[in-house]
């Protein structure tokens, strides 16, 4: 296992958000974190990467407990979060956004990310603020790759995007997966999740309530209805 999260508890002030989350990610595996709004999915990602420091539990990355380390040190080890708000620099060009994130030891260079994201190559001289929402999401993912991640965490990467752009980003994530990248995906679009993931975890009220392989999850209509409110009879 490249990542083994063990019984983490995280808080916002006095609010106990994560109440013992445990999950594992194997090298080259894609897992999803599913659940209703407010279940603790994004907090789980933030706790893994150190933006929120777990008060209890372990985050074992490549055999070392990184819980409690500053976020920049966890990122330097190879755990990268692409947040929901994307966080690109709108006054910088696409290429400047990418090169400023590049690490000397990265296996990913500009040519590599441009092969996966040809739109970004076409728009490389444009400012980040001139891109469409879908292009900004592509830039956020591409910039993350330039930091040489070993685990890539994507928080709602296709939220609010047109179906044709969703399909394009799904295809791009499949290409990234094919390189052997481990990915944790938080996403509400179940079709996207089942196209990409090897396994699924469902978070409910700050705990893991359900886990299954992709095939098991696809066949389990009762779990989708119970935990995600997907009315499959409608």
Short mmCIF file of C-alpha atoms in Angstrom, two decimals:
data_model
loop_
_atom_site.label_atom_id
_atom_site.label_comp_id
_atom_site.label_asym_id
_atom_site.label_seq_id
_atom_site.Cartn_x
_atom_site.Cartn_y
_atom_site.Cartn_z
CA UNK A 1 0.00 0.00 0.00
CA UNK A 2 1.37 3.40 -0.93
CA UNK A 3 -1.12 5.11 1.41
CA UNK A 4 -2.73 3.68 4.52
CA UNK A 5 -4.98 6.01 6.52
CA UNK A 6 -5.65 4.60 9.98
CA UNK A 7 -8.49 5.80 12.21
CA UNK A 8 -8.05 9.54 11.70
CA UNK A 9 -10.11 12.04 13.67
CA UNK A 10 -10.21 15.64 12.46
CA UNK A 11 -11.93 18.74 13.76
CA UNK A 12 -12.93 22.22 12.65
CA UNK A 13 -12.74 24.06 15.95
CA UNK A 14 -14.85 21.97 18.32
CA UNK A 15 -16.75 20.24 15.51
CA UNK A 16 -15.68 16.59 15.27
CA UNK A 17 -15.83 16.05 11.49
CA UNK A 18 -13.87 12.84 10.88
CA UNK A 19 -14.65 10.19 13.47
CA UNK A 20 -12.24 7.38 12.67
CA UNK A 21 -11.72 7.27 8.89
CA UNK A 22 -9.56 4.42 7.59
CA UNK A 23 -8.76 3.70 3.95
CA UNK A 24 -6.00 2.24 1.80
CA UNK A 25 -4.66 3.00 -1.66
CA UNK A 26 -2.40 0.59 -3.51
CA UNK A 27 0.24 1.75 -5.98
CA UNK A 28 -1.46 2.49 -9.29
CA UNK A 29 -4.96 2.20 -7.82
CA UNK A 30 -7.85 4.66 -8.20
CA UNK A 31 -10.30 4.92 -5.31
CA UNK A 32 -13.27 7.20 -4.84
CA UNK A 33 -14.67 8.81 -1.73
CA UNK A 34 -18.43 9.04 -2.11
CA UNK A 35 -21.09 10.42 0.19
CA UNK A 36 -23.64 13.14 0.70
CA UNK A 37 -22.65 16.78 1.11
CA UNK A 38 -21.05 17.38 4.50
CA UNK A 39 -20.15 13.73 5.06
CA UNK A 40 -16.44 14.52 5.42
CA UNK A 41 -15.02 13.67 2.00
CA UNK A 42 -13.08 16.90 1.39
CA UNK A 43 -11.98 16.97 5.02
CA UNK A 44 -10.51 13.50 4.52
CA UNK A 45 -8.41 14.76 1.59
CA UNK A 46 -7.32 17.85 3.55
CA UNK A 47 -6.38 15.67 6.53
CA UNK A 48 -4.27 13.36 4.37
CA UNK A 49 -2.31 16.27 2.88
CA UNK A 50 -1.99 18.17 6.16
CA UNK A 51 -4.18 21.18 5.45
CA UNK A 52 -6.24 19.93 8.38
CA UNK A 53 -4.12 18.20 11.03
CA UNK A 54 -5.71 15.00 12.39
CA UNK A 55 -5.85 15.00 16.19
CA UNK A 56 -5.79 11.22 16.28
CA UNK A 57 -4.78 8.37 13.95
CA UNK A 58 -2.07 7.84 11.38
CA UNK A 59 -1.52 8.74 7.73
CA UNK A 60 1.02 6.18 6.56
CA UNK A 61 2.58 7.18 3.23
CA UNK A 62 5.22 4.85 1.84
CA UNK A 63 5.57 3.32 5.30
CA UNK A 64 6.05 6.60 7.20
CA UNK A 65 3.49 8.40 9.35
CA UNK A 66 3.12 11.89 7.84
CA UNK A 67 0.22 12.98 10.10
CA UNK A 68 1.25 16.14 11.90
CA UNK A 69 3.80 17.23 9.30
CA UNK A 70 3.29 20.65 7.68
CA UNK A 71 1.33 20.47 4.43
CA UNK A 72 4.31 21.60 2.34
CA UNK A 73 6.41 18.71 3.63
CA UNK A 74 3.69 16.17 2.85
CA UNK A 75 3.35 17.67 -0.63
CA UNK A 76 7.12 17.48 -1.13
CA UNK A 77 7.00 13.77 -0.39
CA UNK A 78 4.52 13.27 -3.22
CA UNK A 79 0.96 13.68 -1.93
CA UNK A 80 -0.83 16.31 -4.01
CA UNK A 81 -4.34 17.75 -3.63
CA UNK A 82 -6.13 19.52 -6.48
CA UNK A 83 -8.75 21.45 -4.49
CA UNK A 84 -12.31 22.10 -5.55
CA UNK A 85 -11.63 25.81 -6.18
CA UNK A 86 -8.64 24.88 -8.45
CA UNK A 87 -6.38 27.65 -7.18
CA UNK A 88 -4.70 28.56 -10.46
CA UNK A 89 -2.97 31.92 -10.90
CA UNK A 90 -5.28 33.85 -13.19
CA UNK A 91 -2.79 36.63 -14.01
CA UNK A 92 -0.12 34.15 -15.13
CA UNK A 93 -0.16 32.35 -18.45
CA UNK A 94 -0.93 28.64 -18.70
CA UNK A 95 2.74 27.89 -19.24
CA UNK A 96 3.82 30.07 -16.32
CA UNK A 97 1.34 28.27 -14.06
CA UNK A 98 2.89 24.96 -15.13
CA UNK A 99 6.59 25.87 -15.01
CA UNK A 100 6.38 27.54 -11.60
CA UNK A 101 5.13 24.23 -10.17
CA UNK A 102 7.78 22.08 -11.85
CA UNK A 103 10.21 20.12 -9.71
CA UNK A 104 13.65 19.20 -11.01
CA UNK A 105 13.15 15.54 -10.13
CA UNK A 106 9.69 15.31 -11.68
CA UNK A 107 8.96 12.59 -14.20
CA UNK A 108 6.48 15.02 -15.74
CA UNK A 109 7.62 17.83 -18.02
CA UNK A 110 5.73 20.30 -20.17
CA UNK A 111 5.71 17.94 -23.15
CA UNK A 112 4.23 15.18 -21.01
CA UNK A 113 1.35 17.25 -19.71
CA UNK A 114 0.71 18.81 -23.12
CA UNK A 115 0.28 15.31 -24.57
CA UNK A 116 -2.48 14.60 -22.07
CA UNK A 117 -3.94 18.12 -22.19
CA UNK A 118 -3.59 19.34 -25.81
CA UNK A 119 -6.00 22.22 -25.10
CA UNK A 120 -3.46 23.63 -22.66
CA UNK A 121 -0.76 23.56 -25.31
CA UNK A 122 -3.04 25.53 -27.62
CA UNK A 123 -3.75 28.03 -24.85
CA UNK A 124 -0.28 28.10 -23.29
CA UNK A 125 0.19 31.85 -23.87
CA UNK A 126 -3.24 32.74 -22.49
CA UNK A 127 -3.74 33.97 -18.94
CA UNK A 128 -5.30 31.57 -16.49
CA UNK A 129 -8.25 33.91 -16.11
CA UNK A 130 -8.98 33.69 -19.85
CA UNK A 131 -9.62 29.94 -19.71
CA UNK A 132 -13.01 28.28 -19.51
CA UNK A 133 -13.95 26.45 -16.33
CA UNK A 134 -13.05 23.12 -17.91
CA UNK A 135 -9.69 24.42 -19.11
CA UNK A 136 -8.94 25.82 -15.66
CA UNK A 137 -9.63 22.37 -14.20
CA UNK A 138 -7.28 20.79 -16.75
CA UNK A 139 -4.63 23.36 -15.81
CA UNK A 140 -5.04 22.59 -12.10
CA UNK A 141 -4.54 18.87 -12.71
CA UNK A 142 -1.64 19.43 -15.11
CA UNK A 143 0.06 21.76 -12.65
CA UNK A 144 -0.29 19.11 -9.95
CA UNK A 145 1.47 16.58 -12.20
CA UNK A 146 4.42 18.96 -12.59
CA UNK A 147 5.03 18.65 -8.82
CA UNK A 148 5.88 14.94 -9.27
CA UNK A 149 3.06 13.42 -7.19
CA UNK A 150 2.90 9.77 -6.17
CA UNK A 151 -0.68 10.12 -4.96
CA UNK A 152 -2.95 12.57 -6.79
CA UNK A 153 -6.11 13.67 -4.97
CA UNK A 154 -8.86 15.32 -7.00
CA UNK A 155 -11.73 17.12 -5.25
CA UNK A 156 -14.83 17.41 -7.49
CA UNK A 157 -12.87 17.70 -10.76
CA UNK A 158 -15.92 17.78 -13.07
CA UNK A 159 -18.42 19.70 -10.93
CA UNK A 160 -20.43 22.19 -12.95
CA UNK A 161 -18.81 21.33 -16.28
CA UNK A 162 -20.60 20.59 -19.56
CA UNK A 163 -20.95 16.87 -20.40
CA UNK A 164 -18.56 17.09 -23.35
CA UNK A 165 -15.87 18.59 -21.09
CA UNK A 166 -16.58 15.98 -18.41
CA UNK A 167 -15.93 13.26 -21.00
CA UNK A 168 -12.67 14.93 -21.98
CA UNK A 169 -11.44 15.20 -18.39
CA UNK A 170 -12.42 11.57 -17.67
CA UNK A 171 -10.36 10.49 -20.69
CA UNK A 172 -7.42 12.56 -19.41
CA UNK A 173 -7.64 11.04 -15.92
CA UNK A 174 -7.63 7.59 -17.54
CA UNK A 175 -4.38 8.51 -19.31
CA UNK A 176 -2.89 9.63 -16.00
CA UNK A 177 -4.05 6.40 -14.35
CA UNK A 178 -2.38 4.42 -17.16
CA UNK A 179 1.01 5.84 -16.11
CA UNK A 180 0.64 4.03 -12.78
CA UNK A 181 -0.49 7.02 -10.75
CA UNK A 182 -2.40 6.38 -7.53
CA UNK A 183 -5.50 8.59 -7.43
CA UNK A 184 -8.09 9.47 -4.80
CA UNK A 185 -11.20 10.99 -6.35
CA UNK A 186 -13.99 12.86 -4.59
CA UNK A 187 -16.83 13.22 -7.05
CA UNK A 188 -20.63 13.38 -7.04
CA UNK A 189 -21.01 12.11 -10.62
CA UNK A 190 -21.38 8.35 -10.14
CA UNK A 191 -20.89 7.58 -13.82
CA UNK A 192 -17.51 9.31 -13.72
CA UNK A 193 -16.59 7.41 -10.55
CA UNK A 194 -17.48 4.00 -11.93
CA UNK A 195 -15.60 4.70 -15.18
CA UNK A 196 -12.39 5.47 -13.30
CA UNK A 197 -12.23 3.69 -9.96
CA UNK A 198 -10.99 0.29 -8.89
CA UNK A 199 -12.64 0.60 -5.49
CA UNK A 200 -15.10 2.87 -3.71
CA UNK A 201 -15.46 4.11 -0.14
CA UNK A 202 -18.64 5.76 1.09
CA UNK A 203 -18.26 8.32 3.88
CA UNK A 204 -21.23 8.91 6.16
CA UNK A 205 -21.15 11.28 9.15
CA UNK A 206 -17.36 11.23 9.32
CA UNK A 207 -16.92 7.46 9.11
CA UNK A 208 -16.41 4.92 6.34
CA UNK A 209 -19.81 3.27 6.06
CA UNK A 210 -19.23 1.07 3.02
CA UNK A 211 -16.46 -0.15 0.77
CA UNK A 212 -16.59 -2.24 -2.38
CA UNK A 213 -14.82 -3.02 -5.61
CA UNK A 214 -16.13 -1.23 -8.68
CA UNK A 215 -17.94 -4.38 -9.88
CA UNK A 216 -19.54 -4.91 -6.47
CA UNK A 217 -20.62 -1.28 -6.26
CA UNK A 218 -22.12 -1.30 -9.76
CA UNK A 219 -24.27 -4.28 -8.78
CA UNK A 220 -25.32 -2.91 -5.37
CA UNK A 221 -28.33 -0.69 -6.00
CA UNK A 222 -29.39 -0.80 -2.35
CA UNK A 223 -26.10 0.74 -1.21
CA UNK A 224 -26.38 3.55 -3.75
CA UNK A 225 -29.91 4.29 -2.55
CA UNK A 226 -29.14 3.96 1.18
CA UNK A 227 -25.95 6.00 1.33
CA UNK A 228 -26.12 8.32 -1.67
CA UNK A 229 -29.86 8.89 -2.07
CA UNK A 230 -29.80 7.60 -5.63
CA UNK A 231 -33.38 6.61 -6.34
CA UNK A 232 -32.78 3.97 -8.98
CA UNK A 233 -36.47 3.13 -9.32
CA UNK A 234 -37.27 6.62 -10.56
#
